[in-house]
């Protein structure tokens, strides 16, 4: 007996650029035009781009600023930690004061902090600027999904969410491609600094377009900020991500073990506070009732192993290509082009395939991703000593991108399908926090595993072990697809 198909909700008759709100909404929201959608997607591209763009530039940054491994990991980890810690708060603030307003503030702050990164005179200044850049991203990004959720419905929402997921996936890979190209070209003599400075004009364009084309939306029943929940969630993420990111490179000092010991206590306190807030009739930072929704819970659970593997893979791949195969920044970046192309193509085709194949499509996407990763691992293993170049990885990376582009848009659609419009910012913040926090965790865990194995085992063996661990995460992802809802609203 075949599984029920995932049917897109039938659109209510309306004007071409205005969709009627779902039953959850308490008041109609203005529609999102094509230009408005393109604008918020442009804004969404910037944070994803900058999470990965520094990977291929790290060796050059280290030489130019005389920075050791610990500081270089903070350049990556500082951004990711600040980003993950503040995302849910950014979503809540958007619900309260207006999502377009927060999008504008976040975009402007992102442009300013990007310039600060590009002009940093030393490594510590760059780390501080990257933390500020991550905080700006956390203001901006939750407003994108929340705006889509609040201003579209039916097939238009499905298409918009697919474009969002395609943007996130493609830009993540393009970030390393663009980073390699910019470092190699040495634009106007700026070297690695151009990977940050280029954000400023893009942010200006996004600001101008947002003022003209993005409608303002907010929750009809705004609630106060859950400050205790915010502090405890921040403490939980910091106490986990900071020691895992910095512990290995600093020799696992006492403070790293103290922070790791704090994590379970802070996490438990966060859960108890959120339960108490909701029982008291208040709105917690992460409402437990939201996590009891089957689509949200099962989708977020699947995103955890996927994002850990994705973040770790992109970091390890950049190191292996440059430090192991001795490819230049441009060649290392261009190696990811096949993945970008297939991810975009499959993410755009996904909504039509979902109507026909339903939940089985997610399982197929996870299996295809695993097959691509296995091909990449085999290519590295057998071609390491035979002059393996960037083109040799193309088949495996193309297969991997194909599977990821099928899996992620459907998962995001499922997570958001039952989130009420008046909680769009909260739901979007929780989803993106899960993504970004787990990607940062992937860099910290898989990256640290790989780098710790290299001195004793050699880079090829270290890479094989690390990719083998990631394959286990893919197996878990495949199993979790069977827990996804059979249908989506």
GROMACS .gro file of C-alpha atoms in nm:
model
  489
    1UNK     CA    1   0.000   0.000   0.000
    2UNK     CA    2   0.155   0.327  -0.108
    3UNK     CA    3   0.191   0.621   0.126
    4UNK     CA    4  -0.040   0.918   0.090
    5UNK     CA    5   0.090   1.198  -0.121
    6UNK     CA    6   0.184   1.531   0.023
    7UNK     CA    7  -0.071   1.766  -0.119
    8UNK     CA    8  -0.016   2.138  -0.135
    9UNK     CA    9  -0.307   2.329   0.008
   10UNK     CA   10  -0.535   2.474  -0.255
   11UNK     CA   11  -0.495   2.851  -0.283
   12UNK     CA   12  -0.794   3.064  -0.202
   13UNK     CA   13  -0.897   3.283  -0.498
   14UNK     CA   14  -0.707   3.606  -0.458
   15UNK     CA   15  -0.502   3.858  -0.644
   16UNK     CA   16  -0.179   3.729  -0.799
   17UNK     CA   17   0.047   3.879  -0.532
   18UNK     CA   18  -0.178   3.848  -0.229
   19UNK     CA   19  -0.249   3.525  -0.045
   20UNK     CA   20  -0.519   3.478   0.215
   21UNK     CA   21  -0.386   3.393   0.559
   22UNK     CA   22  -0.428   3.045   0.700
   23UNK     CA   23  -0.675   2.985   0.979
   24UNK     CA   24  -0.409   3.056   1.241
   25UNK     CA   25  -0.390   3.423   1.150
   26UNK     CA   26  -0.595   3.674   1.332
   27UNK     CA   27  -0.565   3.945   1.069
   28UNK     CA   28  -0.474   3.949   0.700
   29UNK     CA   29  -0.115   4.024   0.606
   30UNK     CA   30  -0.005   4.208   0.294
   31UNK     CA   31   0.118   3.981   0.016
   32UNK     CA   32   0.481   3.928  -0.073
   33UNK     CA   33   0.557   4.023  -0.433
   34UNK     CA   34   0.821   3.853  -0.644
   35UNK     CA   35   1.056   4.146  -0.586
   36UNK     CA   36   0.988   4.125  -0.213
   37UNK     CA   37   1.064   3.753  -0.212
   38UNK     CA   38   1.385   3.810  -0.409
   39UNK     CA   39   1.484   4.080  -0.159
   40UNK     CA   40   1.440   3.871   0.155
   41UNK     CA   41   1.619   3.580  -0.015
   42UNK     CA   42   1.907   3.816  -0.096
   43UNK     CA   43   1.918   3.905   0.273
   44UNK     CA   44   1.907   3.537   0.369
   45UNK     CA   45   2.200   3.464   0.141
   46UNK     CA   46   2.437   3.693   0.332
   47UNK     CA   47   2.447   3.508   0.669
   48UNK     CA   48   2.475   3.166   0.503
   49UNK     CA   49   2.747   3.299   0.274
   50UNK     CA   50   2.956   3.433   0.560
   51UNK     CA   51   2.930   3.119   0.769
   52UNK     CA   52   3.134   2.934   0.503
   53UNK     CA   53   3.317   3.200   0.302
   54UNK     CA   54   3.610   3.218   0.544
   55UNK     CA   55   3.693   2.846   0.526
   56UNK     CA   56   3.916   2.863   0.220
   57UNK     CA   57   4.061   3.199   0.328
   58UNK     CA   58   4.179   3.084   0.673
   59UNK     CA   59   4.537   2.995   0.568
   60UNK     CA   60   4.579   3.337   0.405
   61UNK     CA   61   4.426   3.517   0.705
   62UNK     CA   62   4.657   3.326   0.939
   63UNK     CA   63   4.968   3.428   0.746
   64UNK     CA   64   4.863   3.792   0.707
   65UNK     CA   65   4.754   3.849   1.069
   66UNK     CA   66   5.004   3.610   1.228
   67UNK     CA   67   4.718   3.412   1.384
   68UNK     CA   68   4.755   3.061   1.522
   69UNK     CA   69   4.501   2.776   1.495
   70UNK     CA   70   4.309   2.880   1.809
   71UNK     CA   71   4.245   3.232   1.683
   72UNK     CA   72   4.154   3.108   1.336
   73UNK     CA   73   3.898   2.870   1.484
   74UNK     CA   74   3.754   3.166   1.678
   75UNK     CA   75   3.714   3.355   1.350
   76UNK     CA   76   3.482   3.074   1.238
   77UNK     CA   77   3.339   2.975   1.576
   78UNK     CA   78   3.279   3.326   1.713
   79UNK     CA   79   3.047   3.404   1.424
   80UNK     CA   80   2.864   3.074   1.454
   81UNK     CA   81   2.817   3.093   1.832
   82UNK     CA   82   2.683   3.451   1.831
   83UNK     CA   83   2.461   3.365   1.536
   84UNK     CA   84   2.311   3.056   1.699
   85UNK     CA   85   2.271   3.213   2.045
   86UNK     CA   86   2.065   3.513   1.930
   87UNK     CA   87   1.850   3.366   1.651
   88UNK     CA   88   1.544   3.279   1.860
   89UNK     CA   89   1.556   3.620   2.029
   90UNK     CA   90   1.577   3.780   1.683
   91UNK     CA   91   1.265   3.592   1.576
   92UNK     CA   92   1.076   3.700   1.890
   93UNK     CA   93   1.176   4.065   1.845
   94UNK     CA   94   1.054   4.051   1.485
   95UNK     CA   95   0.716   3.926   1.605
   96UNK     CA   96   0.701   4.217   1.849
   97UNK     CA   97   0.834   4.524   1.669
   98UNK     CA   98   0.789   4.424   1.306
   99UNK     CA   99   0.971   4.179   1.083
  100UNK     CA  100   1.060   4.424   0.807
  101UNK     CA  101   1.196   4.668   1.066
  102UNK     CA  102   1.421   4.399   1.218
  103UNK     CA  103   1.524   4.287   0.869
  104UNK     CA  104   1.633   4.644   0.789
  105UNK     CA  105   1.819   4.685   1.118
  106UNK     CA  106   1.989   4.349   1.083
  107UNK     CA  107   2.090   4.409   0.721
  108UNK     CA  108   2.237   4.751   0.803
  109UNK     CA  109   2.426   4.609   1.100
  110UNK     CA  110   2.553   4.321   0.886
  111UNK     CA  111   2.692   4.564   0.629
  112UNK     CA  112   2.868   4.773   0.897
  113UNK     CA  113   3.017   4.473   1.077
  114UNK     CA  114   3.131   4.325   0.745
  115UNK     CA  115   3.331   4.642   0.679
  116UNK     CA  116   3.475   4.612   1.031
  117UNK     CA  117   3.586   4.257   0.949
  118UNK     CA  118   3.742   4.368   0.622
  119UNK     CA  119   3.937   4.649   0.788
  120UNK     CA  120   4.047   4.452   1.097
  121UNK     CA  121   4.415   4.534   1.171
  122UNK     CA  122   4.479   4.221   1.379
  123UNK     CA  123   4.333   3.880   1.456
  124UNK     CA  124   4.157   3.974   1.782
  125UNK     CA  125   3.982   4.267   1.616
  126UNK     CA  126   3.866   4.031   1.343
  127UNK     CA  127   3.729   3.787   1.602
  128UNK     CA  128   3.532   4.064   1.776
  129UNK     CA  129   3.398   4.192   1.444
  130UNK     CA  130   3.294   3.839   1.345
  131UNK     CA  131   3.102   3.798   1.672
  132UNK     CA  132   2.920   4.126   1.599
  133UNK     CA  133   2.855   4.009   1.243
  134UNK     CA  134   2.699   3.690   1.376
  135UNK     CA  135   2.473   3.895   1.607
  136UNK     CA  136   2.360   4.109   1.310
  137UNK     CA  137   2.283   3.794   1.113
  138UNK     CA  138   2.066   3.670   1.400
  139UNK     CA  139   1.853   3.985   1.377
  140UNK     CA  140   1.811   3.953   1.001
  141UNK     CA  141   1.766   3.588   0.912
  142UNK     CA  142   1.463   3.483   1.123
  143UNK     CA  143   1.263   3.763   0.959
  144UNK     CA  144   1.301   3.598   0.619
  145UNK     CA  145   1.119   3.274   0.700
  146UNK     CA  146   0.873   3.457   0.925
  147UNK     CA  147   0.784   3.703   0.647
  148UNK     CA  148   0.736   3.418   0.399
  149UNK     CA  149   0.521   3.233   0.652
  150UNK     CA  150   0.307   3.540   0.728
  151UNK     CA  151   0.254   3.669   0.373
  152UNK     CA  152   0.210   3.357   0.157
  153UNK     CA  153   0.000   3.044   0.154
  154UNK     CA  154  -0.068   2.741  -0.062
  155UNK     CA  155   0.151   2.680  -0.363
  156UNK     CA  156   0.313   3.023  -0.332
  157UNK     CA  157   0.440   2.937   0.016
  158UNK     CA  158   0.565   2.599  -0.105
  159UNK     CA  159   0.759   2.762  -0.387
  160UNK     CA  160   0.895   3.036  -0.160
  161UNK     CA  161   1.015   2.785   0.101
  162UNK     CA  162   1.180   2.577  -0.173
  163UNK     CA  163   1.359   2.887  -0.301
  164UNK     CA  164   1.469   2.970   0.055
  165UNK     CA  165   1.608   2.622   0.110
  166UNK     CA  166   1.774   2.624  -0.232
  167UNK     CA  167   1.929   2.962  -0.152
  168UNK     CA  168   2.058   2.839   0.184
  169UNK     CA  169   2.212   2.523   0.038
  170UNK     CA  170   2.360   2.673  -0.276
  171UNK     CA  171   2.497   2.983  -0.103
  172UNK     CA  172   2.661   2.768   0.165
  173UNK     CA  173   2.867   2.599  -0.107
  174UNK     CA  174   2.902   2.916  -0.316
  175UNK     CA  175   3.049   3.085  -0.010
  176UNK     CA  176   3.359   2.867  -0.034
  177UNK     CA  177   3.370   2.903  -0.413
  178UNK     CA  178   3.347   3.282  -0.389
  179UNK     CA  179   3.593   3.295  -0.103
  180UNK     CA  180   3.851   3.103  -0.306
  181UNK     CA  181   3.801   3.321  -0.613
  182UNK     CA  182   3.823   3.651  -0.424
  183UNK     CA  183   4.137   3.550  -0.234
  184UNK     CA  184   4.305   3.435  -0.557
  185UNK     CA  185   4.203   3.740  -0.762
  186UNK     CA  186   4.323   3.978  -0.488
  187UNK     CA  187   4.062   4.239  -0.580
  188UNK     CA  188   4.219   4.587  -0.574
  189UNK     CA  189   4.495   4.451  -0.356
  190UNK     CA  190   4.256   4.369  -0.070
  191UNK     CA  191   4.341   3.995  -0.059
  192UNK     CA  192   4.127   3.806   0.193
  193UNK     CA  193   3.962   4.129   0.311
  194UNK     CA  194   3.746   4.140  -0.001
  195UNK     CA  195   3.545   3.839   0.122
  196UNK     CA  196   3.400   4.071   0.388
  197UNK     CA  197   3.406   4.408   0.211
  198UNK     CA  198   3.197   4.273  -0.076
  199UNK     CA  199   2.903   4.237   0.163
  200UNK     CA  200   2.865   4.614   0.207
  201UNK     CA  201   2.727   4.702  -0.140
  202UNK     CA  202   2.506   4.390  -0.136
  203UNK     CA  203   2.362   4.498   0.200
  204UNK     CA  204   2.292   4.847   0.062
  205UNK     CA  205   2.103   4.698  -0.234
  206UNK     CA  206   1.903   4.474   0.001
  207UNK     CA  207   1.814   4.774   0.220
  208UNK     CA  208   1.691   4.984  -0.072
  209UNK     CA  209   1.483   4.699  -0.215
  210UNK     CA  210   1.340   4.603   0.126
  211UNK     CA  211   1.209   4.955   0.188
  212UNK     CA  212   1.024   4.940  -0.145
  213UNK     CA  213   0.903   4.581  -0.165
  214UNK     CA  214   0.890   4.396   0.170
  215UNK     CA  215   0.561   4.432   0.362
  216UNK     CA  216   0.564   4.493   0.735
  217UNK     CA  217   0.420   4.212   0.947
  218UNK     CA  218   0.415   4.141   1.319
  219UNK     CA  219   0.231   3.922   1.563
  220UNK     CA  220  -0.122   4.039   1.639
  221UNK     CA  221  -0.065   3.951   2.005
  222UNK     CA  222   0.295   4.052   2.082
  223UNK     CA  223   0.433   3.929   2.410
  224UNK     CA  224   0.717   4.035   2.633
  225UNK     CA  225   1.064   3.893   2.582
  226UNK     CA  226   1.138   3.587   2.794
  227UNK     CA  227   1.464   3.717   2.938
  228UNK     CA  228   1.527   3.421   3.168
  229UNK     CA  229   1.477   3.184   2.875
  230UNK     CA  230   1.704   3.397   2.657
  231UNK     CA  231   1.984   3.397   2.916
  232UNK     CA  232   1.960   3.023   2.981
  233UNK     CA  233   1.944   2.930   2.610
  234UNK     CA  234   2.245   3.154   2.544
  235UNK     CA  235   2.435   2.997   2.834
  236UNK     CA  236   2.348   2.648   2.710
  237UNK     CA  237   2.474   2.714   2.357
  238UNK     CA  238   2.785   2.903   2.467
  239UNK     CA  239   2.883   2.641   2.726
  240UNK     CA  240   2.858   2.369   2.459
  241UNK     CA  241   2.989   2.537   2.143
  242UNK     CA  242   3.277   2.745   2.280
  243UNK     CA  243   3.472   2.460   2.448
  244UNK     CA  244   3.408   2.222   2.160
  245UNK     CA  245   3.527   2.486   1.913
  246UNK     CA  246   3.830   2.608   2.107
  247UNK     CA  247   3.916   2.320   2.342
  248UNK     CA  248   4.134   2.117   2.107
  249UNK     CA  249   4.338   2.408   1.972
  250UNK     CA  250   4.404   2.546   2.324
  251UNK     CA  251   4.497   2.212   2.480
  252UNK     CA  252   4.169   2.157   2.667
  253UNK     CA  253   4.235   2.399   2.957
  254UNK     CA  254   4.033   2.390   3.280
  255UNK     CA  255   3.782   2.652   3.162
  256UNK     CA  256   3.677   2.429   2.871
  257UNK     CA  257   3.586   2.143   3.107
  258UNK     CA  258   3.407   2.382   3.343
  259UNK     CA  259   3.193   2.511   3.056
  260UNK     CA  260   3.111   2.159   2.939
  261UNK     CA  261   3.000   2.077   3.293
  262UNK     CA  262   2.778   2.385   3.293
  263UNK     CA  263   2.600   2.281   2.971
  264UNK     CA  264   2.367   2.006   3.103
  265UNK     CA  265   2.274   2.218   3.405
  266UNK     CA  266   2.194   2.522   3.191
  267UNK     CA  267   2.000   2.311   2.939
  268UNK     CA  268   1.790   2.148   3.211
  269UNK     CA  269   1.722   2.487   3.372
  270UNK     CA  270   1.615   2.625   3.033
  271UNK     CA  271   1.364   2.343   2.981
  272UNK     CA  272   1.218   2.384   3.331
  273UNK     CA  273   1.185   2.762   3.294
  274UNK     CA  274   1.012   2.731   2.956
  275UNK     CA  275   0.766   2.474   3.095
  276UNK     CA  276   0.692   2.699   3.393
  277UNK     CA  277   0.639   3.004   3.171
  278UNK     CA  278   0.391   2.824   2.948
  279UNK     CA  279   0.201   2.673   3.243
  280UNK     CA  280   0.169   3.024   3.388
  281UNK     CA  281   0.000   3.143   3.069
  282UNK     CA  282   0.299   3.343   2.948
  283UNK     CA  283   0.481   3.298   2.615
  284UNK     CA  284   0.827   3.145   2.663
  285UNK     CA  285   1.117   3.198   2.426
  286UNK     CA  286   1.072   2.846   2.284
  287UNK     CA  287   0.716   2.734   2.362
  288UNK     CA  288   0.718   2.364   2.460
  289UNK     CA  289   0.375   2.331   2.295
  290UNK     CA  290   0.538   2.423   1.963
  291UNK     CA  291   0.781   2.134   2.000
  292UNK     CA  292   0.493   1.898   2.071
  293UNK     CA  293   0.360   1.955   1.718
  294UNK     CA  294   0.450   1.639   1.527
  295UNK     CA  295   0.569   1.815   1.210
  296UNK     CA  296   0.791   2.056   1.405
  297UNK     CA  297   0.939   1.792   1.636
  298UNK     CA  298   1.015   1.531   1.370
  299UNK     CA  299   1.150   1.788   1.123
  300UNK     CA  300   1.382   1.952   1.376
  301UNK     CA  301   1.505   1.611   1.492
  302UNK     CA  302   1.603   1.529   1.134
  303UNK     CA  303   1.776   1.865   1.084
  304UNK     CA  304   2.015   1.794   1.375
  305UNK     CA  305   2.227   1.514   1.218
  306UNK     CA  306   2.198   1.667   0.872
  307UNK     CA  307   2.331   2.007   0.983
  308UNK     CA  308   2.606   1.862   1.200
  309UNK     CA  309   2.730   1.661   0.903
  310UNK     CA  310   2.695   1.950   0.659
  311UNK     CA  311   2.883   2.206   0.871
  312UNK     CA  312   3.162   1.962   0.953
  313UNK     CA  313   3.192   1.837   0.595
  314UNK     CA  314   3.236   2.184   0.444
  315UNK     CA  315   3.508   2.275   0.696
  316UNK     CA  316   3.696   1.946   0.661
  317UNK     CA  317   3.671   1.955   0.281
  318UNK     CA  318   3.826   2.303   0.267
  319UNK     CA  319   4.119   2.191   0.483
  320UNK     CA  320   4.170   1.865   0.290
  321UNK     CA  321   4.173   2.034  -0.049
  322UNK     CA  322   4.418   2.307   0.048
  323UNK     CA  323   4.640   2.149   0.311
  324UNK     CA  324   4.619   1.790   0.186
  325UNK     CA  325   4.593   1.808  -0.193
  326UNK     CA  326   4.775   2.144  -0.205
  327UNK     CA  327   4.512   2.309  -0.422
  328UNK     CA  328   4.502   2.688  -0.434
  329UNK     CA  329   4.206   2.880  -0.289
  330UNK     CA  330   4.039   2.920  -0.630
  331UNK     CA  331   4.069   2.552  -0.724
  332UNK     CA  332   3.947   2.447  -0.379
  333UNK     CA  333   3.645   2.673  -0.413
  334UNK     CA  334   3.560   2.576  -0.770
  335UNK     CA  335   3.559   2.208  -0.670
  336UNK     CA  336   3.218   2.272  -0.510
  337UNK     CA  337   3.048   2.403  -0.826
  338UNK     CA  338   2.893   2.062  -0.917
  339UNK     CA  339   2.733   2.044  -0.572
  340UNK     CA  340   2.591   2.396  -0.612
  341UNK     CA  341   2.436   2.315  -0.950
  342UNK     CA  342   2.268   1.989  -0.848
  343UNK     CA  343   2.147   2.128  -0.513
  344UNK     CA  344   1.974   2.418  -0.687
  345UNK     CA  345   1.820   2.199  -0.957
  346UNK     CA  346   1.682   1.939  -0.717
  347UNK     CA  347   1.554   2.196  -0.465
  348UNK     CA  348   1.352   2.365  -0.741
  349UNK     CA  349   1.213   2.032  -0.866
  350UNK     CA  350   1.136   1.907  -0.514
  351UNK     CA  351   0.785   2.057  -0.467
  352UNK     CA  352   0.652   1.887  -0.782
  353UNK     CA  353   0.812   1.556  -0.686
  354UNK     CA  354   0.670   1.581  -0.333
  355UNK     CA  355   0.315   1.594  -0.470
  356UNK     CA  356   0.377   1.263  -0.648
  357UNK     CA  357   0.595   1.071  -0.403
  358UNK     CA  358   0.512   1.221  -0.065
  359UNK     CA  359   0.725   1.142   0.239
  360UNK     CA  360   0.924   0.882   0.043
  361UNK     CA  361   1.096   1.172  -0.132
  362UNK     CA  362   1.274   1.270   0.191
  363UNK     CA  363   1.399   0.915   0.236
  364UNK     CA  364   1.520   0.908  -0.124
  365UNK     CA  365   1.701   1.239  -0.078
  366UNK     CA  366   1.881   1.117   0.234
  367UNK     CA  367   1.986   0.795   0.059
  368UNK     CA  368   2.116   0.985  -0.244
  369UNK     CA  369   2.310   1.219  -0.014
  370UNK     CA  370   2.467   0.917   0.156
  371UNK     CA  371   2.562   0.763  -0.179
  372UNK     CA  372   2.730   1.086  -0.286
  373UNK     CA  373   2.924   1.108   0.041
  374UNK     CA  374   3.040   0.749  -0.003
  375UNK     CA  375   3.163   0.830  -0.355
  376UNK     CA  376   3.349   1.136  -0.224
  377UNK     CA  377   3.515   0.927   0.049
  378UNK     CA  378   3.615   0.657  -0.200
  379UNK     CA  379   3.751   0.917  -0.441
  380UNK     CA  380   3.973   1.064  -0.170
  381UNK     CA  381   4.091   0.721  -0.053
  382UNK     CA  382   4.184   0.576  -0.392
  383UNK     CA  383   4.296   0.898  -0.562
  384UNK     CA  384   4.492   1.065  -0.283
  385UNK     CA  385   4.834   0.963  -0.410
  386UNK     CA  386   4.747   0.978  -0.780
  387UNK     CA  387   4.727   1.352  -0.837
  388UNK     CA  388   4.363   1.392  -0.747
  389UNK     CA  389   4.240   1.735  -0.853
  390UNK     CA  390   3.924   1.935  -0.807
  391UNK     CA  391   3.747   1.771  -1.103
  392UNK     CA  392   3.796   1.424  -0.959
  393UNK     CA  393   3.550   1.502  -0.680
  394UNK     CA  394   3.280   1.629  -0.916
  395UNK     CA  395   3.073   1.304  -0.946
  396UNK     CA  396   3.048   1.245  -0.572
  397UNK     CA  397   2.979   1.610  -0.486
  398UNK     CA  398   2.714   1.633  -0.760
  399UNK     CA  399   2.532   1.326  -0.622
  400UNK     CA  400   2.559   1.461  -0.269
  401UNK     CA  401   2.415   1.800  -0.369
  402UNK     CA  402   2.130   1.630  -0.555
  403UNK     CA  403   2.020   1.441  -0.243
  404UNK     CA  404   2.054   1.740  -0.012
  405UNK     CA  405   1.849   1.958  -0.247
  406UNK     CA  406   1.569   1.704  -0.239
  407UNK     CA  407   1.574   1.654   0.138
  408UNK     CA  408   1.606   1.999   0.289
  409UNK     CA  409   1.325   2.199   0.120
  410UNK     CA  410   1.074   1.927   0.208
  411UNK     CA  411   1.195   1.914   0.568
  412UNK     CA  412   1.173   2.292   0.612
  413UNK     CA  413   0.825   2.288   0.460
  414UNK     CA  414   0.717   2.018   0.703
  415UNK     CA  415   0.858   2.200   1.005
  416UNK     CA  416   0.676   2.522   0.923
  417UNK     CA  417   0.355   2.371   0.787
  418UNK     CA  418   0.175   2.372   1.123
  419UNK     CA  419   0.332   2.678   1.286
  420UNK     CA  420   0.064   2.945   1.351
  421UNK     CA  421   0.125   3.271   1.165
  422UNK     CA  422   0.132   3.470   1.490
  423UNK     CA  423   0.425   3.249   1.599
  424UNK     CA  424   0.602   3.265   1.263
  425UNK     CA  425   0.902   3.446   1.411
  426UNK     CA  426   0.938   3.199   1.697
  427UNK     CA  427   0.905   2.898   1.467
  428UNK     CA  428   1.151   3.042   1.217
  429UNK     CA  429   1.395   3.131   1.493
  430UNK     CA  430   1.383   2.780   1.640
  431UNK     CA  431   1.435   2.621   1.298
  432UNK     CA  432   1.726   2.844   1.200
  433UNK     CA  433   1.882   2.816   1.547
  434UNK     CA  434   1.874   2.439   1.512
  435UNK     CA  435   2.036   2.463   1.168
  436UNK     CA  436   2.307   2.712   1.263
  437UNK     CA  437   2.379   2.571   1.606
  438UNK     CA  438   2.423   2.223   1.464
  439UNK     CA  439   2.640   2.347   1.177
  440UNK     CA  440   2.864   2.518   1.432
  441UNK     CA  441   2.860   2.196   1.635
  442UNK     CA  442   2.959   2.004   1.321
  443UNK     CA  443   3.260   2.231   1.266
  444UNK     CA  444   3.356   2.188   1.632
  445UNK     CA  445   3.314   1.810   1.651
  446UNK     CA  446   3.394   1.672   1.305
  447UNK     CA  447   3.651   1.948   1.247
  448UNK     CA  448   3.824   1.877   1.579
  449UNK     CA  449   3.813   1.501   1.517
  450UNK     CA  450   3.975   1.544   1.177
  451UNK     CA  451   4.244   1.787   1.293
  452UNK     CA  452   4.329   1.577   1.599
  453UNK     CA  453   4.373   1.263   1.384
  454UNK     CA  454   4.595   1.424   1.119
  455UNK     CA  455   4.926   1.434   1.317
  456UNK     CA  456   4.918   1.065   1.406
  457UNK     CA  457   4.730   0.904   1.116
  458UNK     CA  458   4.803   1.128   0.819
  459UNK     CA  459   4.546   1.336   0.636
  460UNK     CA  460   4.408   1.062   0.411
  461UNK     CA  461   4.332   0.826   0.700
  462UNK     CA  462   4.198   1.111   0.915
  463UNK     CA  463   3.969   1.213   0.631
  464UNK     CA  464   3.845   0.856   0.584
  465UNK     CA  465   3.760   0.821   0.954
  466UNK     CA  466   3.586   1.160   0.966
  467UNK     CA  467   3.378   1.094   0.655
  468UNK     CA  468   3.293   0.751   0.798
  469UNK     CA  469   3.153   0.921   1.109
  470UNK     CA  470   2.953   1.155   0.889
  471UNK     CA  471   2.812   0.854   0.701
  472UNK     CA  472   2.677   0.730   1.033
  473UNK     CA  473   2.500   1.066   1.072
  474UNK     CA  474   2.349   1.014   0.725
  475UNK     CA  475   2.222   0.671   0.831
  476UNK     CA  476   2.052   0.836   1.129
  477UNK     CA  477   1.903   1.096   0.893
  478UNK     CA  478   1.762   0.823   0.669
  479UNK     CA  479   1.597   0.651   0.968
  480UNK     CA  480   1.450   0.981   1.090
  481UNK     CA  481   1.278   1.043   0.756
  482UNK     CA  482   1.035   0.763   0.845
  483UNK     CA  483   0.915   0.972   1.140
  484UNK     CA  484   0.814   1.267   0.922
  485UNK     CA  485   0.438   1.335   0.888
  486UNK     CA  486   0.263   1.171   0.596
  487UNK     CA  487   0.114   1.497   0.481
  488UNK     CA  488   0.173   1.873   0.503
  489UNK     CA  489  -0.076   2.154   0.528
   0.00000   0.00000   0.00000
